[in-house]
Amino acid sequence: AQKITQTQPGMFVQEKEAVTLDCTYDTSDQSYGLFWYKQPSSGEMIFLIYQGSYDEQNATEGRYSLNFQKARKSANLVISASQLGDSAMYFCAMRENNAGNMLTFGGGTRLMVKP
Amino acid sequence: GAVVSQHPSWVICKSGTSVKIECRSLDFQATTMFWYRQFPKQSLMLMATSNEGSKATYEQGVEKDKFLINHASLTLSTLTVTSAHPEDSSFYICSALGLSLTANTEAFFGQGTRLTVV
């Protein structure tokens, strides 16, 4: 089974509007971390936000917030006030503390911001 | 944040030749480095985990004799693609985990290397 599932291969959003990128995960570990990365066309991986499995509050970083629903095993990324520069691939990833600390990535969502 | 430098950023090589990609942690000691491969329009797939001073652990389906990984120091890991073929053309990217970083922090990525084998 897929450990990280991103069901939206591509999404459009109007500039200045908010957008939610979906991510669900599968793990039996109690301790894990969830990450979102942005990958522009240059290929670099830009860290956006992190949520620990024991964090009770949803993580926020500027215009990025993570809607963490532990019981549903979802960790959706919300980008507020979209900008043209937000157009990129977005990857959700998970690190399971009992699995060697590597990141397992979802399939990604291509976000396109329309002017 | 911590800086990971990957070199070269792109390389074109002939079939049958070998290519070495370097991944350096510039301002921290990386006990563990991960090598990922990304085909166009696909996600990152873990190839191997590299621990300083020991043999790399390869994921299922990754040929260890073809993708040689060396992690000789706490700041440098190298991936050598041996006898490259066109199907090895891909984007290779490393990430590093440091001594002072806990398991619940971000992974720091290199800039990636785009390999084209002709």
PDB file of C-alpha atoms in Angstrom:
ATOM      1  CA  ALA A   1       0.000   0.000   0.000  1.00  0.00           C
ATOM      2  CA  GLN A   2       1.097   3.550  -0.651  1.00  0.00           C
ATOM      3  CA  LYS A   3       2.494   5.218   2.415  1.00  0.00           C
ATOM      4  CA  ILE A   4       1.808   8.728   1.168  1.00  0.00           C
ATOM      5  CA  THR A   5      -1.039   9.501  -1.196  1.00  0.00           C
ATOM      6  CA  GLN A   6      -1.605  12.755  -2.979  1.00  0.00           C
ATOM      7  CA  THR A   7      -4.801  12.416  -4.979  1.00  0.00           C
ATOM      8  CA  GLN A   8      -4.531  15.648  -6.960  1.00  0.00           C
ATOM      9  CA  PRO A   9      -2.033  15.365  -9.826  1.00  0.00           C
ATOM     10  CA  GLY A  10      -2.705  18.950 -10.827  1.00  0.00           C
ATOM     11  CA  MET A  11      -4.591  21.948  -9.525  1.00  0.00           C
ATOM     12  CA  PHE A  12      -5.370  25.475 -10.610  1.00  0.00           C
ATOM     13  CA  VAL A  13      -5.932  28.349  -8.252  1.00  0.00           C
ATOM     14  CA  GLN A  14      -6.649  31.992  -8.892  1.00  0.00           C
ATOM     15  CA  GLU A  15      -4.029  34.419  -7.693  1.00  0.00           C
ATOM     16  CA  LYS A  16      -4.742  35.726  -4.181  1.00  0.00           C
ATOM     17  CA  GLU A  17      -7.072  32.853  -3.367  1.00  0.00           C
ATOM     18  CA  ALA A  18      -6.404  30.022  -0.927  1.00  0.00           C
ATOM     19  CA  VAL A  19      -5.810  26.446  -2.024  1.00  0.00           C
ATOM     20  CA  THR A  20      -5.692  23.121  -0.217  1.00  0.00           C
ATOM     21  CA  LEU A  21      -3.414  20.314  -1.348  1.00  0.00           C
ATOM     22  CA  ASP A  22      -4.428  16.908  -0.063  1.00  0.00           C
ATOM     23  CA  CYS A  23      -2.196  14.335   1.561  1.00  0.00           C
ATOM     24  CA  THR A  24      -3.083  11.113   3.335  1.00  0.00           C
ATOM     25  CA  TYR A  25      -0.612   8.754   4.909  1.00  0.00           C
ATOM     26  CA  ASP A  26      -0.373   5.252   6.219  1.00  0.00           C
ATOM     27  CA  THR A  27       1.758   4.196   9.153  1.00  0.00           C
ATOM     28  CA  SER A  28       1.584   2.007  12.210  1.00  0.00           C
ATOM     29  CA  ASP A  29       4.258   4.015  13.999  1.00  0.00           C
ATOM     30  CA  GLN A  30       3.154   6.235  16.858  1.00  0.00           C
ATOM     31  CA  SER A  31       6.002   8.663  16.293  1.00  0.00           C
ATOM     32  CA  TYR A  32       6.389  10.162  12.852  1.00  0.00           C
ATOM     33  CA  GLY A  33       6.771  13.472  11.087  1.00  0.00           C
ATOM     34  CA  LEU A  34       4.980  14.912   8.100  1.00  0.00           C
ATOM     35  CA  PHE A  35       6.608  17.351   5.726  1.00  0.00           C
ATOM     36  CA  TRP A  36       5.665  19.440   2.752  1.00  0.00           C
ATOM     37  CA  TYR A  37       8.196  20.432   0.117  1.00  0.00           C
ATOM     38  CA  LYS A  38       7.915  22.704  -2.882  1.00  0.00           C
ATOM     39  CA  GLN A  39       9.832  21.813  -6.023  1.00  0.00           C
ATOM     40  CA  PRO A  40      10.014  24.531  -8.685  1.00  0.00           C
ATOM     41  CA  SER A  41      11.133  23.757 -12.216  1.00  0.00           C
ATOM     42  CA  SER A  42      14.764  24.194 -11.161  1.00  0.00           C
ATOM     43  CA  GLY A  43      14.450  20.946  -9.217  1.00  0.00           C
ATOM     44  CA  GLU A  44      15.510  22.077  -5.772  1.00  0.00           C
ATOM     45  CA  MET A  45      13.466  20.846  -2.834  1.00  0.00           C
ATOM     46  CA  ILE A  46      12.274  23.715  -0.674  1.00  0.00           C
ATOM     47  CA  PHE A  47      11.092  22.823   2.808  1.00  0.00           C
ATOM     48  CA  LEU A  48       7.778  24.452   3.649  1.00  0.00           C
ATOM     49  CA  ILE A  49       6.340  23.054   6.839  1.00  0.00           C
ATOM     50  CA  TYR A  50       6.584  20.225   9.338  1.00  0.00           C
ATOM     51  CA  GLN A  51       4.051  18.516  11.619  1.00  0.00           C
ATOM     52  CA  GLY A  52       5.008  16.011  14.289  1.00  0.00           C
ATOM     53  CA  SER A  53       2.652  13.214  15.180  1.00  0.00           C
ATOM     54  CA  TYR A  54       2.505  14.387  18.768  1.00  0.00           C
ATOM     55  CA  ASP A  55       1.950  18.039  17.929  1.00  0.00           C
ATOM     56  CA  GLU A  56      -1.503  19.007  19.078  1.00  0.00           C
ATOM     57  CA  GLN A  57      -1.686  22.246  17.150  1.00  0.00           C
ATOM     58  CA  ASN A  58      -1.627  22.561  13.409  1.00  0.00           C
ATOM     59  CA  ALA A  59       1.677  23.852  12.109  1.00  0.00           C
ATOM     60  CA  THR A  60       1.799  27.251  10.447  1.00  0.00           C
ATOM     61  CA  GLU A  61       4.612  28.990   8.553  1.00  0.00           C
ATOM     62  CA  GLY A  62       3.646  32.299   7.039  1.00  0.00           C
ATOM     63  CA  ARG A  63       1.159  31.638   4.249  1.00  0.00           C
ATOM     64  CA  TYR A  64       1.447  27.887   4.744  1.00  0.00           C
ATOM     65  CA  SER A  65      -0.572  25.932   7.250  1.00  0.00           C
ATOM     66  CA  LEU A  66      -1.007  22.241   7.735  1.00  0.00           C
ATOM     67  CA  ASN A  67      -4.452  20.847   8.445  1.00  0.00           C
ATOM     68  CA  PHE A  68      -3.489  17.812  10.506  1.00  0.00           C
ATOM     69  CA  GLN A  69      -6.247  15.296  11.158  1.00  0.00           C
ATOM     70  CA  LYS A  70      -4.542  12.428  12.913  1.00  0.00           C
ATOM     71  CA  ALA A  71      -7.542  10.120  13.158  1.00  0.00           C
ATOM     72  CA  ARG A  72      -8.093  10.442   9.418  1.00  0.00           C
ATOM     73  CA  LYS A  73      -4.345  10.234   8.744  1.00  0.00           C
ATOM     74  CA  SER A  74      -4.431  13.341   6.643  1.00  0.00           C
ATOM     75  CA  ALA A  75      -2.049  16.279   6.503  1.00  0.00           C
ATOM     76  CA  ASN A  76      -3.353  18.736   3.962  1.00  0.00           C
ATOM     77  CA  LEU A  77      -1.357  21.820   3.041  1.00  0.00           C
ATOM     78  CA  VAL A  78      -3.217  25.116   2.877  1.00  0.00           C
ATOM     79  CA  ILE A  79      -1.645  27.981   0.981  1.00  0.00           C
ATOM     80  CA  SER A  80      -3.324  31.291   1.600  1.00  0.00           C
ATOM     81  CA  ALA A  81      -3.255  34.294  -0.740  1.00  0.00           C
ATOM     82  CA  SER A  82      -1.694  32.385  -3.643  1.00  0.00           C
ATOM     83  CA  GLN A  83       1.027  34.098  -5.609  1.00  0.00           C
ATOM     84  CA  LEU A  84       2.258  33.433  -9.139  1.00  0.00           C
ATOM     85  CA  GLY A  85       5.530  32.222  -7.649  1.00  0.00           C
ATOM     86  CA  ASP A  86       3.678  29.442  -5.863  1.00  0.00           C
ATOM     87  CA  SER A  87       3.316  27.584  -9.159  1.00  0.00           C
ATOM     88  CA  ALA A  88       5.380  24.420  -8.655  1.00  0.00           C
ATOM     89  CA  MET A  89       5.228  20.767  -7.698  1.00  0.00           C
ATOM     90  CA  TYR A  90       4.333  20.113  -4.083  1.00  0.00           C
ATOM     91  CA  PHE A  91       5.310  16.933  -2.294  1.00  0.00           C
ATOM     92  CA  CYS A  92       4.019  15.557   0.956  1.00  0.00           C
ATOM     93  CA  ALA A  93       6.470  13.307   2.776  1.00  0.00           C
ATOM     94  CA  MET A  94       6.630  11.246   5.931  1.00  0.00           C
ATOM     95  CA  ARG A  95       9.441  10.223   8.197  1.00  0.00           C
ATOM     96  CA  GLU A  96       8.758   7.262  10.457  1.00  0.00           C
ATOM     97  CA  ASN A  97      11.067   7.236  13.436  1.00  0.00           C
ATOM     98  CA  ASN A  98      11.332   3.460  13.362  1.00  0.00           C
ATOM     99  CA  ALA A  99      12.219   3.363   9.684  1.00  0.00           C
ATOM    100  CA  GLY A 100      15.697   4.818   9.392  1.00  0.00           C
ATOM    101  CA  ASN A 101      14.816   8.494   9.165  1.00  0.00           C
ATOM    102  CA  MET A 102      14.428   8.552   5.412  1.00  0.00           C
ATOM    103  CA  LEU A 103      11.594  10.508   3.844  1.00  0.00           C
ATOM    104  CA  THR A 104       8.912   8.718   1.868  1.00  0.00           C
ATOM    105  CA  PHE A 105       7.293  10.961  -0.700  1.00  0.00           C
ATOM    106  CA  GLY A 106       3.853  11.140  -2.209  1.00  0.00           C
ATOM    107  CA  GLY A 107       3.346  11.395  -5.932  1.00  0.00           C
ATOM    108  CA  GLY A 108       3.127  15.158  -5.862  1.00  0.00           C
ATOM    109  CA  THR A 109       0.633  17.805  -6.931  1.00  0.00           C
ATOM    110  CA  ARG A 110       1.369  20.348  -9.619  1.00  0.00           C
ATOM    111  CA  LEU A 111      -0.079  23.676  -8.596  1.00  0.00           C
ATOM    112  CA  MET A 112      -0.666  26.336 -11.210  1.00  0.00           C
ATOM    113  CA  VAL A 113      -1.574  29.827 -10.094  1.00  0.00           C
ATOM    114  CA  LYS A 114      -3.591  31.829 -12.592  1.00  0.00           C
ATOM    115  CA  PRO A 115      -3.184  35.607 -12.814  1.00  0.00           C
TER     116      PRO A 115
ATOM    117  CA  GLY B   1      18.914  26.406   7.702  1.00  0.00           C
ATOM    118  CA  ALA B   2      21.701  23.968   7.036  1.00  0.00           C
ATOM    119  CA  VAL B   3      23.292  23.929   3.594  1.00  0.00           C
ATOM    120  CA  VAL B   4      23.827  20.906   1.414  1.00  0.00           C
ATOM    121  CA  SER B   5      25.755  21.404  -1.792  1.00  0.00           C
ATOM    122  CA  GLN B   6      25.454  18.979  -4.673  1.00  0.00           C
ATOM    123  CA  HIS B   7      27.741  18.995  -7.674  1.00  0.00           C
ATOM    124  CA  PRO B   8      27.466  19.002 -10.611  1.00  0.00           C
ATOM    125  CA  SER B   9      24.022  20.463 -11.174  1.00  0.00           C
ATOM    126  CA  TRP B  10      23.863  18.886 -14.605  1.00  0.00           C
ATOM    127  CA  VAL B  11      26.003  16.522 -16.627  1.00  0.00           C
ATOM    128  CA  ILE B  12      25.885  14.938 -20.055  1.00  0.00           C
ATOM    129  CA  CYS B  13      27.904  11.803 -20.594  1.00  0.00           C
ATOM    130  CA  LYS B  14      28.346   9.102 -23.193  1.00  0.00           C
ATOM    131  CA  SER B  15      26.965   5.605 -22.770  1.00  0.00           C
ATOM    132  CA  GLY B  16      29.410   3.349 -21.021  1.00  0.00           C
ATOM    133  CA  THR B  17      31.172   6.044 -19.057  1.00  0.00           C
ATOM    134  CA  SER B  18      30.937   6.686 -15.322  1.00  0.00           C
ATOM    135  CA  VAL B  19      29.726   9.817 -13.615  1.00  0.00           C
ATOM    136  CA  LYS B  20      30.400  10.905 -10.043  1.00  0.00           C
ATOM    137  CA  ILE B  21      28.004  13.139  -8.143  1.00  0.00           C
ATOM    138  CA  GLU B  22      29.088  14.795  -4.909  1.00  0.00           C
ATOM    139  CA  CYS B  23      26.935  15.784  -1.972  1.00  0.00           C
ATOM    140  CA  ARG B  24      28.496  17.945   0.735  1.00  0.00           C
ATOM    141  CA  SER B  25      27.097  19.251   3.971  1.00  0.00           C
ATOM    142  CA  LEU B  26      28.651  22.683   4.314  1.00  0.00           C
ATOM    143  CA  ASP B  27      27.875  23.756   7.848  1.00  0.00           C
ATOM    144  CA  PHE B  28      27.065  20.589   9.728  1.00  0.00           C
ATOM    145  CA  GLN B  29      28.257  17.019  10.036  1.00  0.00           C
ATOM    146  CA  ALA B  30      26.015  14.593   8.219  1.00  0.00           C
ATOM    147  CA  THR B  31      26.027  11.148   9.725  1.00  0.00           C
ATOM    148  CA  THR B  32      23.468   9.954   7.218  1.00  0.00           C
ATOM    149  CA  MET B  33      22.851  10.950   3.639  1.00  0.00           C
ATOM    150  CA  PHE B  34      20.087   9.753   1.386  1.00  0.00           C
ATOM    151  CA  TRP B  35      20.193   9.466  -2.388  1.00  0.00           C
ATOM    152  CA  TYR B  36      16.989   9.858  -4.363  1.00  0.00           C
ATOM    153  CA  ARG B  37      16.161   9.510  -8.013  1.00  0.00           C
ATOM    154  CA  GLN B  38      13.393  11.365  -9.771  1.00  0.00           C
ATOM    155  CA  PHE B  39      12.136  10.643 -13.263  1.00  0.00           C
ATOM    156  CA  PRO B  40      10.305  13.410 -15.144  1.00  0.00           C
ATOM    157  CA  LYS B  41       6.914  14.206 -13.682  1.00  0.00           C
ATOM    158  CA  GLN B  42       7.342  11.594 -10.988  1.00  0.00           C
ATOM    159  CA  SER B  43       8.083  11.614  -7.308  1.00  0.00           C
ATOM    160  CA  LEU B  44      11.366  11.111  -5.511  1.00  0.00           C
ATOM    161  CA  MET B  45      12.307   7.489  -5.003  1.00  0.00           C
ATOM    162  CA  LEU B  46      14.851   6.544  -2.372  1.00  0.00           C
ATOM    163  CA  MET B  47      17.803   4.716  -3.862  1.00  0.00           C
ATOM    164  CA  ALA B  48      20.038   4.220  -0.864  1.00  0.00           C
ATOM    165  CA  THR B  49      20.940   5.346   2.613  1.00  0.00           C
ATOM    166  CA  SER B  50      24.554   6.242   3.198  1.00  0.00           C
ATOM    167  CA  ASN B  51      26.108   6.214   6.650  1.00  0.00           C
ATOM    168  CA  GLU B  52      29.538   7.640   7.299  1.00  0.00           C
ATOM    169  CA  GLY B  53      32.184   4.950   7.492  1.00  0.00           C
ATOM    170  CA  SER B  54      29.951   2.037   6.564  1.00  0.00           C
ATOM    171  CA  LYS B  55      28.442   0.458   3.500  1.00  0.00           C
ATOM    172  CA  ALA B  56      25.365   2.014   2.015  1.00  0.00           C
ATOM    173  CA  THR B  57      21.990   0.364   2.355  1.00  0.00           C
ATOM    174  CA  TYR B  58      20.276   0.051  -0.995  1.00  0.00           C
ATOM    175  CA  GLU B  59      16.562  -0.074  -1.637  1.00  0.00           C
ATOM    176  CA  GLN B  60      15.086  -3.072  -3.355  1.00  0.00           C
ATOM    177  CA  GLY B  61      15.668  -3.002  -7.075  1.00  0.00           C
ATOM    178  CA  VAL B  62      18.634  -0.631  -6.971  1.00  0.00           C
ATOM    179  CA  GLU B  63      21.835  -2.197  -8.282  1.00  0.00           C
ATOM    180  CA  LYS B  64      24.612  -1.523  -5.810  1.00  0.00           C
ATOM    181  CA  ASP B  65      27.304  -2.342  -8.359  1.00  0.00           C
ATOM    182  CA  LYS B  66      25.900   0.215 -10.750  1.00  0.00           C
ATOM    183  CA  PHE B  67      25.242   2.978  -8.261  1.00  0.00           C
ATOM    184  CA  LEU B  68      28.327   3.124  -6.066  1.00  0.00           C
ATOM    185  CA  ILE B  69      27.948   5.170  -2.923  1.00  0.00           C
ATOM    186  CA  ASN B  70      30.812   6.284  -0.752  1.00  0.00           C
ATOM    187  CA  HIS B  71      30.439   8.220   2.494  1.00  0.00           C
ATOM    188  CA  ALA B  72      34.032   8.619   3.541  1.00  0.00           C
ATOM    189  CA  SER B  73      33.638  11.642   5.768  1.00  0.00           C
ATOM    190  CA  LEU B  74      30.986  13.359   7.817  1.00  0.00           C
ATOM    191  CA  THR B  75      30.611  16.061   5.186  1.00  0.00           C
ATOM    192  CA  LEU B  76      30.814  14.209   1.885  1.00  0.00           C
ATOM    193  CA  SER B  77      28.942  11.428   0.167  1.00  0.00           C
ATOM    194  CA  THR B  78      29.395  10.506  -3.478  1.00  0.00           C
ATOM    195  CA  LEU B  79      27.219   8.616  -5.916  1.00  0.00           C
ATOM    196  CA  THR B  80      28.941   7.132  -8.938  1.00  0.00           C
ATOM    197  CA  VAL B  81      26.823   5.912 -11.812  1.00  0.00           C
ATOM    198  CA  THR B  82      28.977   3.295 -13.476  1.00  0.00           C
ATOM    199  CA  SER B  83      28.731   2.271 -17.122  1.00  0.00           C
ATOM    200  CA  ALA B  84      25.894   4.698 -17.640  1.00  0.00           C
ATOM    201  CA  HIS B  85      23.127   3.949 -20.100  1.00  0.00           C
ATOM    202  CA  PRO B  86      20.416   6.222 -21.489  1.00  0.00           C
ATOM    203  CA  GLU B  87      17.880   4.714 -19.087  1.00  0.00           C
ATOM    204  CA  ASP B  88      19.992   6.066 -16.215  1.00  0.00           C
ATOM    205  CA  SER B  89      19.152   9.578 -17.375  1.00  0.00           C
ATOM    206  CA  SER B  90      17.312  11.126 -14.467  1.00  0.00           C
ATOM    207  CA  PHE B  91      17.406  13.755 -11.738  1.00  0.00           C
ATOM    208  CA  TYR B  92      19.460  12.628  -8.738  1.00  0.00           C
ATOM    209  CA  ILE B  93      19.161  14.453  -5.455  1.00  0.00           C
ATOM    210  CA  CYS B  94      20.745  13.933  -2.070  1.00  0.00           C
ATOM    211  CA  SER B  95      19.616  14.889   1.394  1.00  0.00           C
ATOM    212  CA  ALA B  96      21.498  14.935   4.650  1.00  0.00           C
ATOM    213  CA  LEU B  97      20.730  14.296   8.280  1.00  0.00           C
ATOM    214  CA  GLY B  98      23.127  15.777  10.806  1.00  0.00           C
ATOM    215  CA  LEU B  99      24.553  14.875  14.172  1.00  0.00           C
ATOM    216  CA  SER B 100      22.822  17.761  15.845  1.00  0.00           C
ATOM    217  CA  LEU B 101      19.488  17.312  14.123  1.00  0.00           C
ATOM    218  CA  THR B 102      16.753  15.273  15.662  1.00  0.00           C
ATOM    219  CA  ALA B 103      14.653  12.877  13.660  1.00  0.00           C
ATOM    220  CA  ASN B 104      11.829  15.357  13.610  1.00  0.00           C
ATOM    221  CA  THR B 105      13.432  18.131  11.665  1.00  0.00           C
ATOM    222  CA  GLU B 106      13.518  18.886   8.026  1.00  0.00           C
ATOM    223  CA  ALA B 107      15.840  17.014   5.755  1.00  0.00           C
ATOM    224  CA  PHE B 108      18.223  19.285   3.928  1.00  0.00           C
ATOM    225  CA  PHE B 109      18.454  18.678   0.218  1.00  0.00           C
ATOM    226  CA  GLY B 110      21.122  19.352  -2.324  1.00  0.00           C
ATOM    227  CA  GLN B 111      20.251  21.210  -5.485  1.00  0.00           C
ATOM    228  CA  GLY B 112      20.044  18.000  -7.497  1.00  0.00           C
ATOM    229  CA  THR B 113      21.942  16.730 -10.534  1.00  0.00           C
ATOM    230  CA  ARG B 114      20.330  16.271 -13.895  1.00  0.00           C
ATOM    231  CA  LEU B 115      22.084  13.412 -15.667  1.00  0.00           C
ATOM    232  CA  THR B 116      21.664  12.870 -19.380  1.00  0.00           C
ATOM    233  CA  VAL B 117      23.299   9.834 -20.954  1.00  0.00           C
ATOM    234  CA  VAL B 118      23.654   9.964 -24.732  1.00  0.00           C
TER     235      VAL B 118
END
